[in-house]
Coordinates of C-alpha atoms and ligand atoms in Angstrom, one line a residue:
X1 CA -17.3 54.7 -11.0
X2 CA -16.7 58.7 -10.8
X3 CA -15.8 60.7 -7.8
X4 CA -17.4 64.2 -7.3
X5 CA -15.5 66.6 -4.5
X6 CA -17.9 68.7 -2.6
X7 CA -17.7 71.3 0.2
X8 CA -21.3 70.8 1.0
X9 CA -21.9 68.6 4.2
X10 CA -23.1 65.5 3.9
X11 CA -26.6 66.3 4.6
X12 CA -27.3 68.3 1.6
X13 CA -26.1 65.8 -1.2
X14 CA -28.7 63.3 -2.9
X15 CA -26.9 60.3 -2.6
X16 CA -28.7 56.6 -2.5
X17 CA -26.1 55.4 0.1
X18 CA -24.4 56.7 2.8
X19 CA -21.1 54.9 3.6
X20 CA -19.9 55.8 7.4
X21 CA -16.0 54.6 8.6
X22 CA -16.0 53.4 12.0
X23 CA -12.3 54.0 12.4
X24 CA -10.9 52.4 15.8
X25 CA -13.7 50.6 17.4
X26 CA -12.6 51.3 21.1
X27 CA -12.3 55.0 20.8
X28 CA -15.7 55.9 21.7
X29 CA -15.8 59.6 20.5
X30 CA -16.3 58.5 17.0
X31 CA -20.1 60.1 16.3
X32 CA -22.3 57.4 15.4
X33 CA -25.8 58.1 15.0
X34 CA -27.3 54.1 14.3
X35 CA -25.7 53.0 17.6
X36 CA -29.1 50.6 18.8
X37 CA -29.7 49.7 15.8
X38 CA -25.4 48.1 15.1
X39 CA -25.9 46.7 17.9
X40 CA -28.6 44.9 16.9
X41 CA -27.1 43.7 14.1
X42 CA -24.1 42.6 15.6
X43 CA -21.7 44.8 14.1
X44 CA -18.1 45.7 16.5
X45 CA -16.4 47.6 13.8
X46 CA -13.8 45.1 13.6
X47 CA -11.5 45.8 10.8
X48 CA -12.8 45.3 7.1
X49 CA -16.0 44.3 8.6
X50 CA -19.4 46.0 7.5
X51 CA -23.0 46.5 8.1
X52 CA -25.4 47.1 5.9
X53 CA -28.7 49.3 7.1
X54 CA -31.0 49.3 4.1
X55 CA -33.9 50.9 6.1
X56 CA -31.4 54.1 6.9
X57 CA -29.5 54.0 3.6
X58 CA -26.1 53.9 5.7
X59 CA -23.8 51.5 5.0
X60 CA -20.6 51.0 8.1
X61 CA -17.2 49.7 7.8
X62 CA -14.8 49.7 10.9
X63 CA -11.4 50.8 10.1
X64 CA -8.6 50.1 12.8
X65 CA -6.4 52.8 12.1
X66 CA -6.2 56.5 9.7
X67 CA -3.7 54.1 8.2
X68 CA -3.9 54.0 4.0
X69 CA -3.7 50.2 4.0
X70 CA -6.8 49.8 6.7
X71 CA -8.1 52.5 4.8
X72 CA -7.8 50.9 1.7
X73 CA -9.0 47.7 2.5
X74 CA -12.0 49.0 4.8
X75 CA -13.2 51.2 1.4
X76 CA -13.0 48.0 -0.4
X77 CA -14.8 45.8 1.7
X78 CA -17.7 48.8 1.8
X79 CA -17.9 48.4 -1.8
X80 CA -18.3 44.4 -2.2
X81 CA -20.6 44.6 0.2
X82 CA -22.8 46.5 -2.0
X83 CA -23.0 44.2 -5.1
X84 CA -26.5 43.0 -6.1
X85 CA -27.7 45.7 -4.5
X86 CA -29.8 48.4 -6.0
X87 CA -27.5 51.8 -4.9
X88 CA -26.1 53.2 -7.3
X89 CA -24.9 56.2 -5.8
X90 CA -23.5 57.2 -3.0
X91 CA -21.3 59.6 -0.6
X92 CA -18.4 59.8 2.0
X93 CA -17.1 62.0 4.1
X94 CA -13.0 62.3 4.0
X95 CA -11.3 60.9 7.2
X96 CA -8.4 63.2 6.9
X97 CA -5.3 62.3 9.5
X98 CA -4.6 65.8 10.5
X99 CA -5.4 67.4 7.5
X100 CA -2.7 64.6 5.5
X101 CA -4.7 63.7 2.1
X102 CA -3.4 59.8 2.0
X103 CA -6.1 58.7 4.0
X104 CA -8.6 60.0 1.3
X105 CA -6.2 59.0 -1.8
X106 CA -6.4 55.2 -0.2
X107 CA -10.2 55.4 0.3
X108 CA -10.9 56.0 -3.8
X109 CA -8.2 53.3 -4.1
X110 CA -10.2 50.9 -2.0
X111 CA -13.8 51.8 -4.0
X112 CA -11.9 51.2 -7.6
X113 CA -10.0 48.1 -6.9
X114 CA -12.7 46.3 -4.5
X115 CA -15.1 47.3 -7.3
X116 CA -13.0 45.2 -9.2
X117 CA -14.6 42.2 -11.5
X118 CA -13.4 40.2 -14.2
X119 CA -16.7 39.8 -16.2
X120 CA -14.7 38.9 -19.5
X121 CA -16.4 35.1 -20.3
X122 CA -19.5 35.3 -17.9
X123 CA -22.4 35.3 -19.9
X124 CA -24.0 37.5 -17.5
X125 CA -22.1 40.4 -16.4
X126 CA -22.3 41.6 -12.8
X127 CA -20.7 44.9 -12.6
X128 CA -20.5 46.8 -9.2
X129 CA -23.9 49.0 -9.3
X130 CA -21.9 51.6 -8.2
X131 CA -21.7 54.7 -10.7
X132 CA -20.9 57.9 -8.9
X133 CA -19.1 58.7 -5.0
X134 CA -19.7 62.3 -3.4
X135 CA -17.2 62.7 -0.9
X136 CA -17.8 65.7 0.9
X137 CA -15.2 67.7 2.9
X138 CA -16.9 67.9 6.0
X139 CA -15.1 66.3 8.7
X140 CA -15.8 64.3 12.2
X141 CA -12.1 65.7 13.3
X142 CA -11.1 69.0 13.9
X143 CA -8.9 69.2 10.9
X144 CA -11.0 69.6 6.8
X145 CA -8.6 68.6 3.9
X146 CA -8.1 71.8 1.4
X147 CA -9.4 71.2 -1.5
X148 CA -7.0 71.3 -4.1
X149 CA -5.2 68.6 -1.9
X150 CA -8.1 66.7 -2.0
X151 CA -9.2 67.1 -5.7
X152 CA -5.2 65.9 -6.5
X153 CA -5.7 62.8 -4.1
X154 CA -8.8 61.6 -5.8
X155 CA -6.9 62.4 -9.4
X156 CA -4.5 60.1 -8.4
X157 CA -5.9 57.5 -6.8
X158 CA -8.3 57.3 -10.0
X159 CA -5.2 56.8 -12.5
X160 CA -3.4 54.4 -10.2
X161 CA -6.5 52.0 -9.4
X162 CA -7.6 52.7 -12.9
X163 CA -4.1 51.2 -14.0
X164 CA -4.2 48.1 -11.9
X165 CA -7.6 47.0 -12.5
X166 CA -6.3 47.4 -16.2
X167 CA -3.2 45.7 -15.4
X168 CA -5.8 42.8 -13.9
X169 CA -7.4 42.6 -16.8
X170 CA -4.7 41.7 -19.4
X171 CA -3.4 38.5 -16.5
X172 CA -6.7 37.5 -16.1
X173 CA -7.5 37.1 -20.2
X174 CA -7.0 33.6 -21.3
X175 CA -4.3 32.2 -23.4
X176 CA -6.2 31.6 -26.3
X177 CA -7.0 35.2 -26.1
X178 CA -3.6 36.9 -25.0
X179 CA -0.9 35.7 -26.7
X180 CA 2.5 38.0 -27.1
X181 CA 0.9 39.7 -30.4
X182 CA -2.2 40.6 -28.2
X183 CA 0.1 42.1 -25.8
X184 CA 2.0 44.2 -28.3
X185 CA -1.5 45.4 -29.4
X186 CA -2.6 46.4 -26.1
X187 CA 0.2 48.3 -25.5
X188 CA 0.2 50.0 -29.1
X189 CA -3.3 51.0 -28.3
X190 CA -2.8 52.1 -24.3
X191 CA 0.0 54.3 -26.0
X192 CA -2.1 55.7 -28.5
X193 CA -4.9 56.9 -26.1
X194 CA -2.4 57.9 -23.4
X195 CA 0.8 59.7 -26.2
X196 CA 3.9 57.3 -24.8
X197 CA 5.6 56.2 -27.9
X198 CA 5.4 52.4 -28.7
X199 CA 7.8 50.3 -30.5
X200 CA 7.0 46.5 -31.0
X201 CA 9.9 44.0 -32.4
X202 CA 8.9 41.0 -34.0
X203 CA 10.7 37.6 -35.0
X204 CA 12.9 39.1 -37.7
X205 CA 14.0 42.5 -35.6
X206 CA 14.5 40.2 -32.3
X207 CA 17.0 37.7 -34.6
X208 CA 18.9 41.1 -36.1
X209 CA 19.0 42.0 -31.9
X210 CA 20.5 38.7 -31.6
X211 CA 18.2 37.8 -29.3
X212 CA 18.6 34.0 -29.2
X213 CA 17.1 33.0 -26.2
X214 CA 13.8 34.5 -26.0
X215 CA 13.9 33.2 -29.6
X216 CA 14.5 29.8 -28.4
X217 CA 11.6 29.7 -25.6
X218 CA 9.2 31.1 -27.7
X219 CA 10.2 28.4 -31.0
X220 CA 7.5 25.7 -30.1
X221 CA 4.8 28.2 -30.1
X222 CA 2.6 29.0 -33.1
X223 CA 1.7 32.1 -31.7
X224 CA 5.4 35.1 -32.5
X225 CA 7.1 36.7 -29.6
X226 CA 7.3 40.4 -29.4
X227 CA 9.5 42.2 -27.8
X228 CA 7.4 45.9 -26.4
X229 CA 9.3 49.1 -25.2
X230 CA 7.1 51.5 -24.0
X231 CA 9.1 55.3 -23.7
X232 CA 7.4 58.2 -21.9
X233 CA 9.9 60.8 -22.6
X234 CA 9.0 64.8 -21.0
X235 CA 11.0 67.8 -21.2
X236 CA 11.6 68.5 -17.5
X237 CA 12.8 65.0 -16.6
X238 CA 14.3 64.4 -13.2
X239 CA 16.4 60.5 -13.8
X240 CA 16.0 58.2 -16.5
X241 CA 14.0 54.6 -14.6
X242 CA 13.6 51.2 -16.8
X243 CA 10.8 48.6 -16.3
X244 CA 11.5 45.0 -17.8
X245 CA 8.4 42.8 -17.6
X246 CA 8.3 39.1 -17.6
X247 CA 5.5 38.6 -19.9
X248 CA 4.9 34.7 -20.7
X249 CA 1.4 34.6 -22.2
X250 CA 1.5 30.8 -21.1
X251 CA 3.8 28.7 -19.3
X252 CA 3.3 25.6 -20.1
X253 CA 7.1 23.9 -18.8
X254 CA 7.8 23.3 -22.3
X255 CA 10.0 20.0 -22.5
X256 CA 10.3 20.2 -18.8
X257 CA 6.8 19.8 -18.2
X258 CA 4.8 21.0 -15.8
X259 CA 2.7 19.3 -13.5
X260 CA -1.3 19.1 -14.4
X261 CA -2.1 20.9 -11.1
X262 CA 0.8 23.3 -11.6
X263 CA 0.2 24.3 -15.1
X264 CA -3.2 25.8 -14.0
X265 CA -3.2 29.6 -13.5
X266 CA 0.3 29.8 -15.7
X267 CA -1.7 32.7 -17.7
X268 CA -0.3 34.7 -15.4
X269 CA 3.0 33.8 -15.8
X270 CA 2.6 37.4 -17.9
X271 CA 2.1 39.0 -14.6
X272 CA 5.1 41.2 -14.7
X273 CA 5.0 42.7 -18.5
X274 CA 1.3 43.8 -17.8
X275 CA 1.9 45.6 -14.7
X276 CA 5.4 47.5 -16.8
X277 CA 2.7 48.0 -18.7
X278 CA 0.1 49.2 -16.5
X279 CA 3.0 51.2 -14.9
X280 CA 4.1 53.4 -17.9
X281 CA -0.1 54.1 -18.5
X282 CA -0.5 55.4 -14.9
X283 CA 3.3 57.4 -15.1
X284 CA 1.7 58.7 -18.9
X285 CA -1.9 59.7 -17.4
X286 CA 0.6 61.6 -14.4
X287 CA 2.6 63.0 -16.8
X288 CA 5.3 62.2 -13.7
X289 CA 8.7 64.6 -15.1
X290 CA 10.9 61.3 -15.3
X291 CA 11.6 59.8 -18.3
X292 CA 10.2 55.9 -18.1
X293 CA 10.7 53.2 -20.8
X294 CA 9.1 49.9 -19.8
X295 CA 10.3 47.0 -21.9
X296 CA 8.6 43.5 -21.8
X297 CA 9.5 39.8 -23.4
X298 CA 6.4 38.8 -24.5
X299 CA 6.6 34.8 -25.6
X300 CA 4.5 31.6 -24.9
X301 CA 6.5 28.5 -23.5
X302 CA 5.3 25.4 -25.2
X303 CA 5.8 22.2 -26.3
X304 CA 6.8 20.7 -30.1
X305 CA 8.9 19.0 -32.6
X306 CA 10.6 22.4 -32.6
X307 CA 11.0 23.3 -28.7
X308 CA 14.0 24.3 -27.4
X309 CA 15.6 21.3 -24.6
X310 CA 17.4 20.7 -22.0
X311 CA 21.0 20.2 -23.1
X312 CA 21.0 23.2 -25.4
X313 CA 23.3 25.5 -25.1
X314 CA 22.0 29.0 -25.8
X315 CA 23.8 32.2 -26.3
X316 CA 22.5 36.0 -25.1
X317 CA 22.5 38.7 -26.4
X318 CA 25.5 39.7 -24.2
X319 CA 27.2 36.6 -25.6
X320 CA 27.1 35.2 -22.8
X321 CA 25.9 31.2 -22.9
X322 CA 23.6 29.2 -21.5
X323 CA 23.4 25.1 -20.1
X324 CA 20.1 24.4 -20.4
X325 CA 18.9 22.0 -17.9
X326 CA 14.7 23.0 -17.2
X327 CA 13.0 24.2 -20.2
X328 CA 10.5 25.2 -17.5
X329 CA 12.7 28.1 -16.2
X330 CA 12.3 29.8 -19.2
X331 CA 11.5 33.3 -17.6
X332 CA 15.3 33.9 -16.8
X333 CA 15.9 33.0 -20.5
X334 CA 13.6 35.7 -21.8
X335 CA 14.5 38.2 -19.3
X336 CA 18.3 38.1 -19.9
X337 CA 18.0 39.3 -23.5
X338 CA 15.1 41.7 -22.9
X339 CA 17.2 43.1 -20.1
X340 CA 20.3 43.3 -22.4
X341 CA 18.1 45.0 -24.9
X342 CA 17.1 47.0 -22.6
X343 CA 20.2 48.6 -21.6
X344 CA 21.8 48.6 -24.9
X345 CA 18.7 50.7 -25.3
X346 CA 18.7 53.0 -22.9
X347 CA 21.2 54.1 -20.1
X348 CA 19.0 54.4 -17.0
X349 CA 19.3 56.0 -13.2
X350 CA 17.2 53.2 -12.5
X351 CA 16.5 49.5 -13.5
X352 CA 13.3 47.8 -12.4
X353 CA 12.5 44.4 -13.3
X354 CA 9.3 42.0 -12.6
X355 CA 8.6 39.0 -13.2
X356 CA 6.7 35.9 -11.7
X357 CA 9.8 34.1 -12.0
X358 CA 9.7 30.9 -9.4
X359 CA 7.8 28.8 -7.0
X360 CA 10.2 29.3 -4.6
X361 CA 9.7 33.0 -4.3
X362 CA 5.7 31.7 -3.2
X363 CA 7.6 29.0 -1.0
X364 CA 9.8 31.9 0.8
X365 CA 8.1 34.4 1.1
X366 CA 4.0 33.2 0.9
X367 CA 1.4 34.5 -1.4
X368 CA 0.7 38.1 -0.7
X369 CA 4.4 39.5 -0.9
X370 CA 7.1 39.9 -4.0
X371 CA 10.9 39.3 -3.3
X372 CA 13.3 42.2 -4.1
X373 CA 16.7 41.6 -5.0
X374 CA 20.0 42.7 -6.3
X375 CA 23.6 43.6 -6.1
X376 CA 22.4 46.7 -4.3
X377 CA 20.9 46.9 -0.7
X378 CA 19.7 50.5 -0.7
X379 CA 17.9 49.7 -4.0
X380 CA 16.0 46.8 -2.2
X381 CA 15.4 49.1 0.6
X382 CA 13.8 51.7 -1.1
X383 CA 11.5 49.0 -3.7
X384 CA 10.3 47.5 -0.2
X385 CA 9.2 50.9 1.6
X386 CA 7.3 52.4 -1.6
X387 CA 6.0 48.7 -2.2
X388 CA 4.5 49.6 1.9
X389 CA 3.7 53.0 0.8
X390 CA 1.8 52.0 -1.9
X391 CA -0.2 49.1 0.1
X392 CA 1.9 46.1 -1.1
X393 CA 3.8 43.4 0.9
X394 CA 7.4 43.0 -0.5
X395 CA 10.7 41.8 1.4
X396 CA 14.6 41.9 0.5
X397 CA 16.0 37.8 0.1
X398 CA 19.7 38.6 -0.1
X399 CA 22.8 37.2 -2.4
X400 CA 25.6 35.6 -1.1
X401 CA 28.3 34.0 -2.9
X402 CA 27.8 30.5 -1.8
X403 CA 24.2 30.3 -4.0
X404 CA 26.3 31.6 -6.7
X405 CA 28.2 29.0 -7.3
X406 CA 24.8 26.7 -7.8
X407 CA 24.4 28.1 -11.0
X408 CA 28.1 27.6 -12.6
X409 CA 28.2 25.2 -15.4
X410 CA 30.4 22.8 -16.7
X411 CA 30.5 23.3 -20.5
X412 CA 28.7 26.5 -20.4
X413 CA 29.2 30.0 -18.6
X414 CA 26.6 29.5 -17.0
X415 CA 23.4 27.0 -16.3
X416 CA 19.7 28.2 -16.4
X417 CA 18.9 26.0 -13.1
X418 CA 20.7 25.5 -9.9
X419 CA 21.9 22.5 -8.2
X420 CA 20.7 22.8 -5.3
X421 CA 16.5 22.9 -4.5
X422 CA 16.6 25.4 -1.8
X423 CA 16.8 29.3 -2.6
X424 CA 15.6 29.2 -5.9
X425 CA 14.0 32.5 -5.9
X426 CA 18.0 33.8 -5.3
X427 CA 19.2 32.1 -7.3
X428 CA 16.7 32.7 -10.1
X429 CA 17.7 36.7 -9.4
X430 CA 21.5 35.8 -9.5
X431 CA 21.5 34.2 -13.1
X432 CA 19.5 37.5 -13.8
X433 CA 22.3 39.5 -12.1
X434 CA 24.7 37.9 -14.9
X435 CA 22.9 39.8 -17.5
X436 CA 22.7 43.8 -15.8
X437 CA 26.0 45.3 -16.9
X438 CA 28.5 46.6 -15.0
X439 CA 27.5 50.6 -15.3
X440 CA 23.6 49.1 -14.0
X441 CA 25.3 46.8 -11.5
X442 CA 24.4 49.1 -8.5
X443 CA 21.1 50.7 -10.1
X444 CA 19.4 47.5 -10.8
X445 CA 16.5 45.6 -9.0
X446 CA 14.6 42.5 -9.2
X447 CA 11.3 41.9 -7.9
X448 CA 9.6 38.3 -8.4
X449 CA 6.3 38.5 -7.9
X450 CA 5.3 35.1 -8.6
X451 CA 3.3 35.5 -5.7
X452 CA 0.6 38.3 -5.3
X453 CA 0.5 38.7 -8.7
X454 CA -2.7 35.9 -9.2
X455 CA -3.9 34.9 -5.9
X456 CA -7.4 32.8 -6.2
X457 CA -9.0 34.3 -3.4
X458 CA -10.0 37.8 -2.3
X459 CA -7.7 39.4 -0.1
X460 CA -7.8 43.0 1.2
X461 CA -8.3 44.7 -1.8
X462 CA -7.4 42.3 -4.1
X463 CA -10.6 40.4 -6.3
X464 CA -9.9 36.6 -7.0
X465 CA -7.2 36.2 -9.9
X466 CA -4.9 39.0 -10.7
X467 CA -3.5 41.7 -8.6
X468 CA -1.9 44.0 -10.2
X469 CA 1.0 43.3 -8.1
X470 CA 3.7 45.8 -8.9
X471 CA 1.6 48.6 -10.4
X472 CA 1.1 50.4 -7.3
X473 CA 4.6 50.1 -6.0
X474 CA 6.1 51.4 -8.3
X475 CA 3.9 53.8 -9.4
X476 CA 4.8 55.4 -6.2
X477 CA 8.2 54.7 -6.6
X478 CA 8.3 56.9 -9.4
X479 CA 5.8 59.3 -8.3
X480 CA 8.5 60.0 -5.1
X481 CA 11.8 60.4 -7.7
X482 CA 9.4 62.6 -9.7
X483 CA 9.3 64.8 -6.0
X484 CA 13.0 63.9 -5.1
X485 CA 15.3 67.1 -6.1
X486 CA 18.5 64.9 -5.0
X487 CA 19.4 62.8 -8.0
X488 CA 22.5 61.2 -9.5
Ligands
BES1 N1 6.3 30.8 -13.8 C1 7.1 29.9 -13.9 C2 7.3 30.0 -11.9 C3 5.7 30.6 -11.0 C4 5.5 29.6 -10.6 C5 4.8 31.6 -10.9 C6 4.1 29.8 -9.8 C7 3.8 31.4 -10.5 C8 3.7 30.7 -9.3 C9 8.2 29.9 -13.9 O1 8.8 29.7 -15.0 C10 8.8 27.9 -13.4 O2 8.3 27.8 -13.8 N2 9.9 28.4 -12.2 C11 10.3 27.3 -12.3 C12 12.2 27.1 -12.0 C13 12.4 25.6 -11.8 C14 12.5 24.7 -13.0 C15 14.2 26.0 -11.0 C16 9.8 27.1 -10.3 O3 9.9 27.5 -9.8 O4 9.3 25.2 -10.0
ZN2 ZN1 8.3 28.4 -16.1
ZN3 ZN1 7.3 31.5 -16.2

């Protein structure tokens, strides 16, 4: 899908179809030329509601407001409504809110995100038919958008939405086609295309780095683990950001085997790592003046004669001993070592980890929302704010000293599961905090994306399956760090 920006009015543009957004159905001053036809079709211009007037070659879509969220989902809904049609090109106006470009950015994101479909395993591939979108600076309101601002908005939206779709593709790929070695290859190829540096650690190096907990989780799989380190080091870097992702290419639960119903969709347990790869792609393509490092712990959690066991005690890279009581709480073990390695390699101003870490996060906040934890409330608030700005849902969950006691162990430094059935997202987050060193303690936030990373129905601009959760929120956050002058 490519975009073209023009100062020509809509009527002078040759396209198969025009898309008209109807903003706020109760606000009658918006000009709609097909009033009678739309009435006949029963179109009420509710949020995301579409009406295709084939005879007129116009598609109408409702949006309640000019907020990014409303425009983004409306655009996604509009582009989806064209699936199966013969339309190949379309034209649309900019709908700026008082000359601001964010509505245009949201619209372009919505088109690209909404047009996504995962076709790899379909013998008949049904792709969205729209190849070309012409955006006209013509406005229905009094304000017009400057062409430079508009062009920049489109460019950024394309990079971010493409990176999100890139992440979705990795996550949706089956465990037999995407195992740790493949994940590393995907990262290496992306790095080559974008000019990032990429280092991949294989078992030999992992042993040398004393990443025994990660290696233990990986042991029963025929697919050997990898730790991926992508880096973006611009000359004019304003600050240093480290990203760490859980890349469980499959989570069977290990010897604490998951029940059959819970095992389905566990190809999505690599969502955190896949998000990190997607974020790095966008950061490189936008050439943001921030030094960014992305680390992924890519591992498969399987059963077998060589599997690690409940009752084992493992030694993490930082020397802490961990009593294993459930091999299905494996993500925190992989992250423990990967976080230690990341902190050894890079002294960062900010450190964020992304993981489909707990079912408890989904129970707590639902399918659509990420939960954000950490030792520092400002860090949590920063992530929540930027997530919302970028069109993702996130909410803070706070640590407390009572829950911290529940991950104590009688025989080791810490236990990999809590002794209470409640508050599982928080206890998992507090487990991770044991592997954050003093220097990074206040600079770290943990983002549990177990809810939104993979949902088996369409929601907003997201498709069935992988959503690419984490990508938009973090690119937005890093973008703001790049623009901000006040740094540590
Ligand atoms: N990958 C799962 C968490 C998960 C569950 C992600 C559902 C997405 C959807 C994780 O490794 C896991 O199994 N966690 C256990 C922890 C428990 C054993 C303490 C869980 O949440 O049940
Ligand atoms: Zn698990
Ligand atoms: Zn897992």
